[in-house]
PDB file of C-alpha atoms and ligand atoms in Angstrom:
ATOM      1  CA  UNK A   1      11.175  -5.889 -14.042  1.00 51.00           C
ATOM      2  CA  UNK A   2      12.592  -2.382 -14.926  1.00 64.00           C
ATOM      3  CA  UNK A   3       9.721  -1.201 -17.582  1.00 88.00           C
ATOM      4  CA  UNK A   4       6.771   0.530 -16.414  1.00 95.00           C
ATOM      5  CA  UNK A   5       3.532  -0.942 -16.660  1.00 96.00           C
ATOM      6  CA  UNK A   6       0.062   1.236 -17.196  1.00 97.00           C
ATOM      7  CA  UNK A   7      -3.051   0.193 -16.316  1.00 97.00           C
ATOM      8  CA  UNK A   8      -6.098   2.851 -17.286  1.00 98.00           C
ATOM      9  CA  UNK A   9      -9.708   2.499 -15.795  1.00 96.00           C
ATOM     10  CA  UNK A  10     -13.078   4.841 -16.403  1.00 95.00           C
ATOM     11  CA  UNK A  11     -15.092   4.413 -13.270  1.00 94.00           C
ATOM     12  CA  UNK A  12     -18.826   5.198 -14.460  1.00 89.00           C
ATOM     13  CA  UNK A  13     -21.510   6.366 -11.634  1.00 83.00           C
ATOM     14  CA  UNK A  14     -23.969   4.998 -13.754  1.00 69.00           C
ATOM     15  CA  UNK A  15     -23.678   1.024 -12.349  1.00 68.00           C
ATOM     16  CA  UNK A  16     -23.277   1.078  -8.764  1.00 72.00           C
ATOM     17  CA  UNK A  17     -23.161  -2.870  -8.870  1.00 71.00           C
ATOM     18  CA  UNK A  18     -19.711  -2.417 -10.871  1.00 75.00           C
ATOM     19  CA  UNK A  19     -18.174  -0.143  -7.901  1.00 80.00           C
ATOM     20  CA  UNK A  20     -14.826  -1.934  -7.281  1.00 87.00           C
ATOM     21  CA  UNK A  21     -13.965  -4.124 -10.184  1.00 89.00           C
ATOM     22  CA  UNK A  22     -11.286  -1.846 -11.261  1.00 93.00           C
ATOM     23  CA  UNK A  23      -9.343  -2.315  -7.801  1.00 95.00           C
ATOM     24  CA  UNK A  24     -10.259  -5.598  -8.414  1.00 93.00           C
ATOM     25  CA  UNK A  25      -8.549  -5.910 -11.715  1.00 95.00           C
ATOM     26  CA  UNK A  26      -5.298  -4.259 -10.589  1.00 97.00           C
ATOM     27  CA  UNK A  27      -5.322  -6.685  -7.367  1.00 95.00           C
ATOM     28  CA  UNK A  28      -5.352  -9.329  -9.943  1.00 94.00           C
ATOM     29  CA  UNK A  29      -2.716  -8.464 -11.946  1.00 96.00           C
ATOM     30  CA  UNK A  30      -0.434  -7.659  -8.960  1.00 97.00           C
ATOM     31  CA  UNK A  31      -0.750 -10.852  -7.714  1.00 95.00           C
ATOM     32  CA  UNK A  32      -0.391 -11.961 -11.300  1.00 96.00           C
ATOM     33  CA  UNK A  33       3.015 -10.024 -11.016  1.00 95.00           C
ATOM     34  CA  UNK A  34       4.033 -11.395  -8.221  1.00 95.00           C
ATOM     35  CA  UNK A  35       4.032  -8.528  -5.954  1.00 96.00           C
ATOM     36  CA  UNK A  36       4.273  -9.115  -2.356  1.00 96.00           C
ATOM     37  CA  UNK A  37       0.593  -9.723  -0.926  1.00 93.00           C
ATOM     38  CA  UNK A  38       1.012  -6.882   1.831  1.00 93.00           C
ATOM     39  CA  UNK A  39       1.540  -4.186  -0.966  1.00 96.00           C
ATOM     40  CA  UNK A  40      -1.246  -6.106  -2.625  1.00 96.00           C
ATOM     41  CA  UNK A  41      -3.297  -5.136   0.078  1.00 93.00           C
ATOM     42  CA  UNK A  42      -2.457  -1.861   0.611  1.00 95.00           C
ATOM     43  CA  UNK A  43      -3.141  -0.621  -2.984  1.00 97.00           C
ATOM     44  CA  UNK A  44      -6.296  -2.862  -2.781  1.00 95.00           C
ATOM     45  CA  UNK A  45      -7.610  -1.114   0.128  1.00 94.00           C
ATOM     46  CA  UNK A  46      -6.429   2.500  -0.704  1.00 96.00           C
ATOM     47  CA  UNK A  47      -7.819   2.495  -4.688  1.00 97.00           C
ATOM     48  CA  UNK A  48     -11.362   1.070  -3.690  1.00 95.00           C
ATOM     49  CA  UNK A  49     -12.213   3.606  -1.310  1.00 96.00           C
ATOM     50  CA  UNK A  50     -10.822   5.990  -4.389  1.00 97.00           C
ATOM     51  CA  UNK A  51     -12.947   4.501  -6.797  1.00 95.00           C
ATOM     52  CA  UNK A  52     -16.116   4.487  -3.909  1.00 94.00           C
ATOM     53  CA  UNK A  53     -15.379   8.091  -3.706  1.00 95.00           C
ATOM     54  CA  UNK A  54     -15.544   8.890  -7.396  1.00 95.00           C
ATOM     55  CA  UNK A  55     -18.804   6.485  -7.028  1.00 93.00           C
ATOM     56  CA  UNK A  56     -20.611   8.223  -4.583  1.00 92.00           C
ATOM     57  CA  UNK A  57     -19.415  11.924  -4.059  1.00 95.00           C
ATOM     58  CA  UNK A  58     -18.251  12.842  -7.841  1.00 95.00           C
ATOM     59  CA  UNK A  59     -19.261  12.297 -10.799  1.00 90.00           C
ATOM     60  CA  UNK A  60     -17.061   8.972 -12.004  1.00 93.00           C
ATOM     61  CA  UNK A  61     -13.435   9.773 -13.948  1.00 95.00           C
ATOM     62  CA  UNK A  62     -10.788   7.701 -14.653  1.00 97.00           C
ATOM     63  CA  UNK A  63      -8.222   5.614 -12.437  1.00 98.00           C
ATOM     64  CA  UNK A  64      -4.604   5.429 -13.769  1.00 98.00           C
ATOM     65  CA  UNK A  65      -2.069   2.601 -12.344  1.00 98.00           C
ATOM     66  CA  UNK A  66       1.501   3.079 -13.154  1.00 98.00           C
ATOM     67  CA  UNK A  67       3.689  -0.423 -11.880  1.00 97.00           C
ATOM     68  CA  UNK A  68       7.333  -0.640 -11.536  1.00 95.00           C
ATOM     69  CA  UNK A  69       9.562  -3.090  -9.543  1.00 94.00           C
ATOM     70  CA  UNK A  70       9.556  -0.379  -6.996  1.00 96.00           C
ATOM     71  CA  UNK A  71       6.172   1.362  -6.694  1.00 97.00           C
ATOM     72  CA  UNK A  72       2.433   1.291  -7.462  1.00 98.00           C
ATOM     73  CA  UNK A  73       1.520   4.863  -8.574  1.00 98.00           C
ATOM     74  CA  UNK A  74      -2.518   5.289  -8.693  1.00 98.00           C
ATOM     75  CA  UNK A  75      -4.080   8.827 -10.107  1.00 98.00           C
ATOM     76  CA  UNK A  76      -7.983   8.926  -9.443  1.00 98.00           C
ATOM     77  CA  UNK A  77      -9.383  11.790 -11.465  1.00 98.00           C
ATOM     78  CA  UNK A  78     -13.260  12.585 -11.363  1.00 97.00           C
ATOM     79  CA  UNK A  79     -15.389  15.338 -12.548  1.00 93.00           C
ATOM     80  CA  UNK A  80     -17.220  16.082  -8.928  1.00 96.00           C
ATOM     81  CA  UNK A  81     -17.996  19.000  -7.093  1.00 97.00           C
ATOM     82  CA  UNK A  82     -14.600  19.230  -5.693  1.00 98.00           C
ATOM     83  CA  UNK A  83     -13.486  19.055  -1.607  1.00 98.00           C
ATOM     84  CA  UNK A  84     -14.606  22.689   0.079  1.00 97.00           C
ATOM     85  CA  UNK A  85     -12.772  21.570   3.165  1.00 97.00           C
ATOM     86  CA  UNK A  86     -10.078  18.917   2.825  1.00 97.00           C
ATOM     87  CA  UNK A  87      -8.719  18.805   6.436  1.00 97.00           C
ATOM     88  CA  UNK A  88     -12.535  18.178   7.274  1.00 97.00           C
ATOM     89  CA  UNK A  89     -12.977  15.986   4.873  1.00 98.00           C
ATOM     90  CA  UNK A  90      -9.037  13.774   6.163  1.00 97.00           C
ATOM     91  CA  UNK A  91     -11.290  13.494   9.760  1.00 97.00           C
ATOM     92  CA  UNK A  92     -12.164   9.890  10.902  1.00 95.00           C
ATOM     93  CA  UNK A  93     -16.562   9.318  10.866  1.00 94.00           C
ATOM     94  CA  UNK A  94     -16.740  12.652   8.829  1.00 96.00           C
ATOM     95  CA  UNK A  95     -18.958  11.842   5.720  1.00 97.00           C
ATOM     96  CA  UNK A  96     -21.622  13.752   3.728  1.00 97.00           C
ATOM     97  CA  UNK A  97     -22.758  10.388   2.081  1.00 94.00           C
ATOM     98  CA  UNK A  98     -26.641  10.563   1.026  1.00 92.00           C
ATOM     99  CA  UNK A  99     -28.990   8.107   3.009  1.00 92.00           C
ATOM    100  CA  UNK A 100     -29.612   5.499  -0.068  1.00 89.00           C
ATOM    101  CA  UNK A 101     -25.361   5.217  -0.283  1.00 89.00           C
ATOM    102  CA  UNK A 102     -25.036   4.641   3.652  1.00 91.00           C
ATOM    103  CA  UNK A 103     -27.903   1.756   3.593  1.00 88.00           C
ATOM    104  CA  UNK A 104     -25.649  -0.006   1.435  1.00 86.00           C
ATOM    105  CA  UNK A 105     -22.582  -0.220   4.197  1.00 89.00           C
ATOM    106  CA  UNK A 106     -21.118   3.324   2.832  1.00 91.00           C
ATOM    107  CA  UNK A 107     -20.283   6.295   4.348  1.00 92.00           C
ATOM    108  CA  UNK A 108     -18.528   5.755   7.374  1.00 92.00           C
ATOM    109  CA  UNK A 109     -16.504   8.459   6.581  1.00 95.00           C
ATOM    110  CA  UNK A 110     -13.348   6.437   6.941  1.00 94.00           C
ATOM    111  CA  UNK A 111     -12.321   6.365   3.121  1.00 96.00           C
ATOM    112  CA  UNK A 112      -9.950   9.027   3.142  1.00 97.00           C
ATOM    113  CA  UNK A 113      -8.678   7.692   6.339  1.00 96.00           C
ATOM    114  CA  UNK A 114      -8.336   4.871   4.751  1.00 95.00           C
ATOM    115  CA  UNK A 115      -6.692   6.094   1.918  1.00 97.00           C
ATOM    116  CA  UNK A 116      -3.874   8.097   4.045  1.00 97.00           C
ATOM    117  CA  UNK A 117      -3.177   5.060   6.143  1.00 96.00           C
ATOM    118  CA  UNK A 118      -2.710   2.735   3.652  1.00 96.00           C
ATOM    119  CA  UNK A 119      -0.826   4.431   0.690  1.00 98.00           C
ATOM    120  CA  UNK A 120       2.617   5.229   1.286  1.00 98.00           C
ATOM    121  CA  UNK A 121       2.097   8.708  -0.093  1.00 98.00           C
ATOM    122  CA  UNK A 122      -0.888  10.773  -0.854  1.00 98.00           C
ATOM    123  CA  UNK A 123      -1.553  13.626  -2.275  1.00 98.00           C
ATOM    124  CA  UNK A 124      -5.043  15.392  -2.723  1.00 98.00           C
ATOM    125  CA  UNK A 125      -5.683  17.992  -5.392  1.00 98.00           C
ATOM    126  CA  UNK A 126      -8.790  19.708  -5.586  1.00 98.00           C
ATOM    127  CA  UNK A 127     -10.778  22.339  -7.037  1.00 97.00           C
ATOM    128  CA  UNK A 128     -14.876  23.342  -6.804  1.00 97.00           C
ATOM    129  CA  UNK A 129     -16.930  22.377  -9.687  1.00 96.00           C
ATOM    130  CA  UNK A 130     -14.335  21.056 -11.441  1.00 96.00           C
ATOM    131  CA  UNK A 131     -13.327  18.092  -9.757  1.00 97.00           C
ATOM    132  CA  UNK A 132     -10.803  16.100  -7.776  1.00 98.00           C
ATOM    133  CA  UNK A 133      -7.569  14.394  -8.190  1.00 98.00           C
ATOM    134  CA  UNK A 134      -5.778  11.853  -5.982  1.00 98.00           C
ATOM    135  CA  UNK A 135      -2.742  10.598  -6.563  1.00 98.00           C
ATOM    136  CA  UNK A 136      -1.692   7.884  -3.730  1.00 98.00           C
ATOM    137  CA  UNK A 137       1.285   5.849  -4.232  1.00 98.00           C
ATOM    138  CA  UNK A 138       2.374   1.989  -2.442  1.00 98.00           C
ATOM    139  CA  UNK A 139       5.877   1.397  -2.219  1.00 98.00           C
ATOM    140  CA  UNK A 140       7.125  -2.229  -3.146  1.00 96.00           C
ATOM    141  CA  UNK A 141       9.483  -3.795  -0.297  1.00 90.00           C
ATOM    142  CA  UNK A 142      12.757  -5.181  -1.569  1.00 82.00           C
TER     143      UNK A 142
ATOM    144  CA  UNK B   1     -11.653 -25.234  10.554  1.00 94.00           C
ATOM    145  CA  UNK B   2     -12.316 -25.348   7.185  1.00 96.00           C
ATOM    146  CA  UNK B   3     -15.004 -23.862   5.119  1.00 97.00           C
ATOM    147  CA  UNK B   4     -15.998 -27.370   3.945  1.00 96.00           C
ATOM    148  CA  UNK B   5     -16.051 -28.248   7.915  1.00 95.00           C
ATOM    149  CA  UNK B   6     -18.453 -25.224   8.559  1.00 95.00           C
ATOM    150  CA  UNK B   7     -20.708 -26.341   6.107  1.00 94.00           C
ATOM    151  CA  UNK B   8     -20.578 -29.941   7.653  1.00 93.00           C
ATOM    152  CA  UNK B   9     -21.381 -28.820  11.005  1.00 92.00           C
ATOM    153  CA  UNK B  10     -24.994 -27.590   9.921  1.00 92.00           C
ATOM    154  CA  UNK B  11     -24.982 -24.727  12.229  1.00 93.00           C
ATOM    155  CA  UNK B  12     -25.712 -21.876   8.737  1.00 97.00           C
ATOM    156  CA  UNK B  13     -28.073 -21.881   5.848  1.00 97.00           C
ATOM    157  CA  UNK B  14     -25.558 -22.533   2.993  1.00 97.00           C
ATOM    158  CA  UNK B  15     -26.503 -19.860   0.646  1.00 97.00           C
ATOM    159  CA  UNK B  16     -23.069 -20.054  -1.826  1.00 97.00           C
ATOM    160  CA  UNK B  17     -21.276 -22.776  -1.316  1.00 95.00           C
ATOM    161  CA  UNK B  18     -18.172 -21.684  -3.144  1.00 95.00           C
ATOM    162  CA  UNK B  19     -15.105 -22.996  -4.537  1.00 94.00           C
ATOM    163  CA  UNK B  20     -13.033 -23.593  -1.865  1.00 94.00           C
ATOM    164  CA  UNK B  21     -14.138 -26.108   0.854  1.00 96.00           C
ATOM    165  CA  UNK B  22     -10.867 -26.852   1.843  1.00 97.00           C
ATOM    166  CA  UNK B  23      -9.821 -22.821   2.724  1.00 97.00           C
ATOM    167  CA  UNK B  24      -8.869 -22.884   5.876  1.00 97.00           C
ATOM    168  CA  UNK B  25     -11.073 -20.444   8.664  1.00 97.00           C
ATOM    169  CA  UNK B  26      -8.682 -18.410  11.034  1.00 97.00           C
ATOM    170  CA  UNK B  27     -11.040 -15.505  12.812  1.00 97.00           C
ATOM    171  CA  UNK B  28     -13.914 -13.757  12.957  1.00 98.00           C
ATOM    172  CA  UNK B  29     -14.330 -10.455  11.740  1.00 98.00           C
ATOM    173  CA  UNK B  30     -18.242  -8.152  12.599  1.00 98.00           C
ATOM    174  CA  UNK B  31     -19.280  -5.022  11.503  1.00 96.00           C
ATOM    175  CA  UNK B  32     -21.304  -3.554   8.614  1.00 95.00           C
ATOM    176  CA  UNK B  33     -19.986  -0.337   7.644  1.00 93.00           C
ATOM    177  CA  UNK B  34     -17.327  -1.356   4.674  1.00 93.00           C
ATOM    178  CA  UNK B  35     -14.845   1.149   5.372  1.00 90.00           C
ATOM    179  CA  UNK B  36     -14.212  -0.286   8.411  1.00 92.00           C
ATOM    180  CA  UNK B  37     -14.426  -3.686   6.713  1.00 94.00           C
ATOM    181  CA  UNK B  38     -11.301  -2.580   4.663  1.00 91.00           C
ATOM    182  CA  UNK B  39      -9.380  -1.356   7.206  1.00 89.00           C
ATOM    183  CA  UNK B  40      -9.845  -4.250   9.472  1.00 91.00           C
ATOM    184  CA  UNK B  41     -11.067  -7.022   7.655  1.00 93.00           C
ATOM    185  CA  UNK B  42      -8.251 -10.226   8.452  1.00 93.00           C
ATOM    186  CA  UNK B  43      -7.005 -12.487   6.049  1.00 93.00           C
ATOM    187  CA  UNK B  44      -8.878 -15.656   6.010  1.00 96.00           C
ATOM    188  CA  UNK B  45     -11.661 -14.381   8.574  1.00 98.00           C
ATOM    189  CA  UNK B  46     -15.456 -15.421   9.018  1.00 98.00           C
ATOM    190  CA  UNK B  47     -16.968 -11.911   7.969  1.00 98.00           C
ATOM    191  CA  UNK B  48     -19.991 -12.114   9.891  1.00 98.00           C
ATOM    192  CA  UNK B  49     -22.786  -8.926   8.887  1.00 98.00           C
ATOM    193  CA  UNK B  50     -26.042  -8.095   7.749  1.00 97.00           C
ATOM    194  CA  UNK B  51     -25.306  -6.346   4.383  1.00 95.00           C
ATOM    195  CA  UNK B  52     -26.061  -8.701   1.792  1.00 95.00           C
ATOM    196  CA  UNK B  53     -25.181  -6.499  -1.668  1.00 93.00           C
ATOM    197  CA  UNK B  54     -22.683  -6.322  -4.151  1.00 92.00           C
ATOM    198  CA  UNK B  55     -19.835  -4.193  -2.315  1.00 92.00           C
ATOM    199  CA  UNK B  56     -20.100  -6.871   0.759  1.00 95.00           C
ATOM    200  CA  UNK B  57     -18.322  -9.241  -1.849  1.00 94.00           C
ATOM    201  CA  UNK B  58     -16.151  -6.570  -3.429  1.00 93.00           C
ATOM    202  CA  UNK B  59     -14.792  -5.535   0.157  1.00 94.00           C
ATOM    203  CA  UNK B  60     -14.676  -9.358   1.004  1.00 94.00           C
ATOM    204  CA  UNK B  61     -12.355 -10.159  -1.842  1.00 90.00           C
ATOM    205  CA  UNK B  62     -10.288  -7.084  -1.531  1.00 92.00           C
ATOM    206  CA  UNK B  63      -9.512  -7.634   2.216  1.00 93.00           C
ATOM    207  CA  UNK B  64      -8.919 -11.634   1.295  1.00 92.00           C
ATOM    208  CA  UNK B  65     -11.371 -12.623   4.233  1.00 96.00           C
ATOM    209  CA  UNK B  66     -12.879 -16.104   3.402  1.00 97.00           C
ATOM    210  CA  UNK B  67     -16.846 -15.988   3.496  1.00 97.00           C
ATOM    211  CA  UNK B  68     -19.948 -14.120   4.461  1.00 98.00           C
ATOM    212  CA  UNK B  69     -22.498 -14.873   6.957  1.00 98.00           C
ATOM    213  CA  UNK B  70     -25.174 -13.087   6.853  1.00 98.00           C
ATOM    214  CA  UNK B  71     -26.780 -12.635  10.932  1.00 98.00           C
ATOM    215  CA  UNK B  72     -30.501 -11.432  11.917  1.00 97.00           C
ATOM    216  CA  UNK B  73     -32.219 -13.116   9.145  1.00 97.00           C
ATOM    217  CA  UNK B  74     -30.312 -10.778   6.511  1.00 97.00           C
ATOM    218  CA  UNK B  75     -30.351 -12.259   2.982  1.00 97.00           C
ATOM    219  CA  UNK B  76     -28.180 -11.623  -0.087  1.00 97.00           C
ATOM    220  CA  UNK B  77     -29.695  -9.197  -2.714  1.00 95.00           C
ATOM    221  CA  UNK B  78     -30.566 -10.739  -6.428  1.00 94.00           C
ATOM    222  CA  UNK B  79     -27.065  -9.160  -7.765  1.00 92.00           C
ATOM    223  CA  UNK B  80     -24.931 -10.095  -4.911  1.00 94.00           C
ATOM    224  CA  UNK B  81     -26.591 -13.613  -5.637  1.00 96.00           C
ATOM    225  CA  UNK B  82     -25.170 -13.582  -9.195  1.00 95.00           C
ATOM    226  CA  UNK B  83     -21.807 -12.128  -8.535  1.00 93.00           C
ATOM    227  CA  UNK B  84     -21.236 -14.707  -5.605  1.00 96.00           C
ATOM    228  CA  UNK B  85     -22.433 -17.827  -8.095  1.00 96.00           C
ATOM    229  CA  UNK B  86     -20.448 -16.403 -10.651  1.00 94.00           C
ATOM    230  CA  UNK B  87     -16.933 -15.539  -8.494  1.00 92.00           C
ATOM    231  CA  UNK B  88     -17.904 -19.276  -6.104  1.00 95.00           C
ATOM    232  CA  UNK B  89     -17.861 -16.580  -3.025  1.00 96.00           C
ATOM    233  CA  UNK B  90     -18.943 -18.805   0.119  1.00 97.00           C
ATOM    234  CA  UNK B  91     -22.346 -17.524   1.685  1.00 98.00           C
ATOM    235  CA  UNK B  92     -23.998 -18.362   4.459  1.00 98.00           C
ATOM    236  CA  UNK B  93     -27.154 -17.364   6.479  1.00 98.00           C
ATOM    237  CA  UNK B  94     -28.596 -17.430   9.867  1.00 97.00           C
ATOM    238  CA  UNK B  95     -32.004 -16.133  11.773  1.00 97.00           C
ATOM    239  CA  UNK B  96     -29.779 -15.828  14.998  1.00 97.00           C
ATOM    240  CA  UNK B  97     -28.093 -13.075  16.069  1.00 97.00           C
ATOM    241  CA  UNK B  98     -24.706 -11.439  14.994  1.00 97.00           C
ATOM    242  CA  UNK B  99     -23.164 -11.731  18.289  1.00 96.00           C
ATOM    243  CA  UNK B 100     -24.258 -15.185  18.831  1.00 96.00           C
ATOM    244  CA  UNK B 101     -23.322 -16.309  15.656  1.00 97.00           C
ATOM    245  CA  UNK B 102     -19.707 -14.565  15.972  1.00 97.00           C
ATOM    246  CA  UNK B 103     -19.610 -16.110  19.452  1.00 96.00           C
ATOM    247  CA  UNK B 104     -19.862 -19.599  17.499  1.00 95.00           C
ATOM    248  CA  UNK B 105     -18.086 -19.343  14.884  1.00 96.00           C
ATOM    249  CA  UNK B 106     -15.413 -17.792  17.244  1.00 96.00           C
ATOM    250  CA  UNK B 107     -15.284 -21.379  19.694  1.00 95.00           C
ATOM    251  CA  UNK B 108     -15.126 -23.506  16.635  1.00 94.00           C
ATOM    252  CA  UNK B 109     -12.722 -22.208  14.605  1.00 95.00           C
ATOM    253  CA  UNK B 110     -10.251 -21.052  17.696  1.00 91.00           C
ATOM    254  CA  UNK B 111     -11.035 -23.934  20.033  1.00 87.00           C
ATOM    255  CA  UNK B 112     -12.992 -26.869  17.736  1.00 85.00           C
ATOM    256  CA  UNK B 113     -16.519 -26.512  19.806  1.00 79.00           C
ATOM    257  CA  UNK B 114     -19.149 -24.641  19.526  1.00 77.00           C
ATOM    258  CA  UNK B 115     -21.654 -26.601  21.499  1.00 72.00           C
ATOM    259  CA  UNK B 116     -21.496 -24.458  24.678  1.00 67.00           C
ATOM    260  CA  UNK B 117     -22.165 -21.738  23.193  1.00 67.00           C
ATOM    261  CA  UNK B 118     -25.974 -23.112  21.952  1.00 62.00           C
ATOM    262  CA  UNK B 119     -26.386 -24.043  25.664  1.00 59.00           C
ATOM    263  CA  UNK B 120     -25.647 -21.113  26.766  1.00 58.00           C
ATOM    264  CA  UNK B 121     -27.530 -18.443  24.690  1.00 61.00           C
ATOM    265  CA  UNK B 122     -30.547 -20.768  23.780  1.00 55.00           C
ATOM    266  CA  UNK B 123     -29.695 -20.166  19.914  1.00 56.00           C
ATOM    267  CA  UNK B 124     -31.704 -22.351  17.956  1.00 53.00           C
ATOM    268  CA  UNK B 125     -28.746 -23.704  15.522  1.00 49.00           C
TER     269      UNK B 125
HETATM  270  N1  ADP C   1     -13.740  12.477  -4.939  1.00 90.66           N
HETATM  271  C1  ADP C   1     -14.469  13.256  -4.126  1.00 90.66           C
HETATM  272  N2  ADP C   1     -15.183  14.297  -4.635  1.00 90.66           N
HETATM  273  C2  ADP C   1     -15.909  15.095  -3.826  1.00 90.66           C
HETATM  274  N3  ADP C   1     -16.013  14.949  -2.490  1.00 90.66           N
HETATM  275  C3  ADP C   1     -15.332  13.916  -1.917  1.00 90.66           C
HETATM  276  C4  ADP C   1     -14.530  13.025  -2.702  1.00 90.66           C
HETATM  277  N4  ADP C   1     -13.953  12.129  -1.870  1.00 90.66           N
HETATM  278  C5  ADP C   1     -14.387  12.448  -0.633  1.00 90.66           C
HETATM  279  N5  ADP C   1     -15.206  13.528  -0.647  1.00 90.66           N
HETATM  280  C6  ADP C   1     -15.831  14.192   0.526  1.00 90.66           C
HETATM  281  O1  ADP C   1     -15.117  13.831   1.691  1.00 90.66           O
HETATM  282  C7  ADP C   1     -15.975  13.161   2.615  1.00 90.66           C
HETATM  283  C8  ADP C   1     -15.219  12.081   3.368  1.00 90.66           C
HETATM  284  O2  ADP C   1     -14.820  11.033   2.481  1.00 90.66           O
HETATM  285  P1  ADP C   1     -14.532   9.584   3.037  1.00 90.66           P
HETATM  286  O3  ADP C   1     -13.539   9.700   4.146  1.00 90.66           O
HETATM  287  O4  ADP C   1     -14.196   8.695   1.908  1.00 90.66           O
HETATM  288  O5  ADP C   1     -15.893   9.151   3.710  1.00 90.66           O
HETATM  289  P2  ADP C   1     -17.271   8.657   3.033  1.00 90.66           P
HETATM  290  O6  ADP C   1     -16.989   8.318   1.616  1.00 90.66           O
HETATM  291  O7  ADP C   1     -17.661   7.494   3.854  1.00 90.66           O
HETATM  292  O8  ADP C   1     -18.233   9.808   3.152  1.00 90.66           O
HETATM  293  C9  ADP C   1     -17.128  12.642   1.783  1.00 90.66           C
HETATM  294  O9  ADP C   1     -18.308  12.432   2.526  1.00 90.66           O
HETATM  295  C10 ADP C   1     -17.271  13.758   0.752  1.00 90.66           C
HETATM  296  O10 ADP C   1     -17.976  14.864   1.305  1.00 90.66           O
HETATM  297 MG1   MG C   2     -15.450   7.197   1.005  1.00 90.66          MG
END
């Protein structure tokens, strides 16, 4: 498997019930691919609390998977308020999720967390009232 | 233990039976915040909690754990309903406790008997 595969996703605020099923599709299709489950699981884990985030604290955007024998490449980029503080933002428990998100389980403020500990590399690009991008990448044992 | 056995043993409501009665149970996983749920949620677990929406089954599948209960009377919402029908995502539901029921599940699947537990903390199962 040399080529490059692409996988494109728009993540819309508008159905909260939908929240996930693009980290859902991409889980399918690694396993389709025959990618070794613990990757599976680490891209699983890292792009749903990506798309979450562009759920709840932006404004939805669009999720980009690139595939190739040797890494999963995922670009989240929404059209939110932007991160004023990201090193706050990086802390375990901090979260400025709105009451009628955390009665649904969110908001534990362990996303980003999340994110870090799971993706091989990460890399957070920001900028107020414009909007956020994350780029996160798994790297495919041999 | 399987998921089929679980059922058998009439301890849950059955809610969703599923698609896979023969999916073997190894642990038991609690909590209800679903971060946490993604970071620690085991293979193959018992994920016992008392959100019953949508992103329960999203962070269920994700993680790979192998069914829901839902503790403290909690019930599945209409569109969780729906999504678990239409993915066969195993649901159950209990009026007892989440530690209780963890307890449970726990001595079955790890050591094939629950019964002391019932003794021991008067749940009605
Ligand atoms: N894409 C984003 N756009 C704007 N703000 C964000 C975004 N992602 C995260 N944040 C901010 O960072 C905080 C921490 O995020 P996270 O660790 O995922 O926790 P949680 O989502 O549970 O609040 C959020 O509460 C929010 O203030
Ligand atoms: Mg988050």
């Amino acid at each position: 498997m040399s080529d490059t595969i692409e996988l494109k996703y728009e993540v819309s605020t508008e159905d909260f019930t939908r929240a996930g099923e693009a980290s859902s599709d991409v889980k399918k299709k690694l396993r389709q691919m025959g990618v070794p489950p613990e990757a599976i699981r680490k891209v699983a884990i890292a792009m749903y609390e990506g798309e979450i985030n562009m759920v709840i604290h932006a404004n939805g955007g669009t999720i980009t998977v690139l595939i190739d024998s040797e890494c999963i490449d995922m670009t989240l980029q929404d059209r939110g308020p932007g991160i004023p503080d990201i090193e706050k933002a990086m802390q375990a428990g901090y979260s400025t999720a709105p009451d009628n998100v955390r009665n649904l389980g969110f908001g534990a403020g362990m996303g980003l967390p999340n994110m870090k500990k799971y993706s091989d590399e990460m890399k957070v690009e920001t900028e107020l009232g414009v909007g956020t991008r994350v780029n996160m990448k798994v790297f495919i044992p041999e | 233990m399987t998921i089929g056995e679980l059922q058998k043993l009439n301890i849950l409501e059955v809610v969703n039976a599923g698609e896979e009665p023969e999916r073997e149970l190894k642990g038991v996983f609690c909590c209800d915040l679903l971060s946490v749920a993604m970071g620690r949620g085991q293979e193959d677990a018992v994920w016992v909690t008392v959100m019953g929406n949508i992103n329960t089954l999203a962070v269920m599948s994700l993680t790979d754990m192998a069914c829901i209960v839902l503790a403290e009377g909690a019930v599945m919402d209409e569109a969780g309903m729906t999504k678990a029908r239409q993915q066969g995502i195993p649901v159950f539901r209990t009026e007892n406790p989440i530690f209780e029921t963890a307890l449970l599940l726990y001595r079955w699947i790890k050591e094939g008997n629950g019964a002391a537990v019932t003794e021991n903390t008067g749940a009605e199962v």
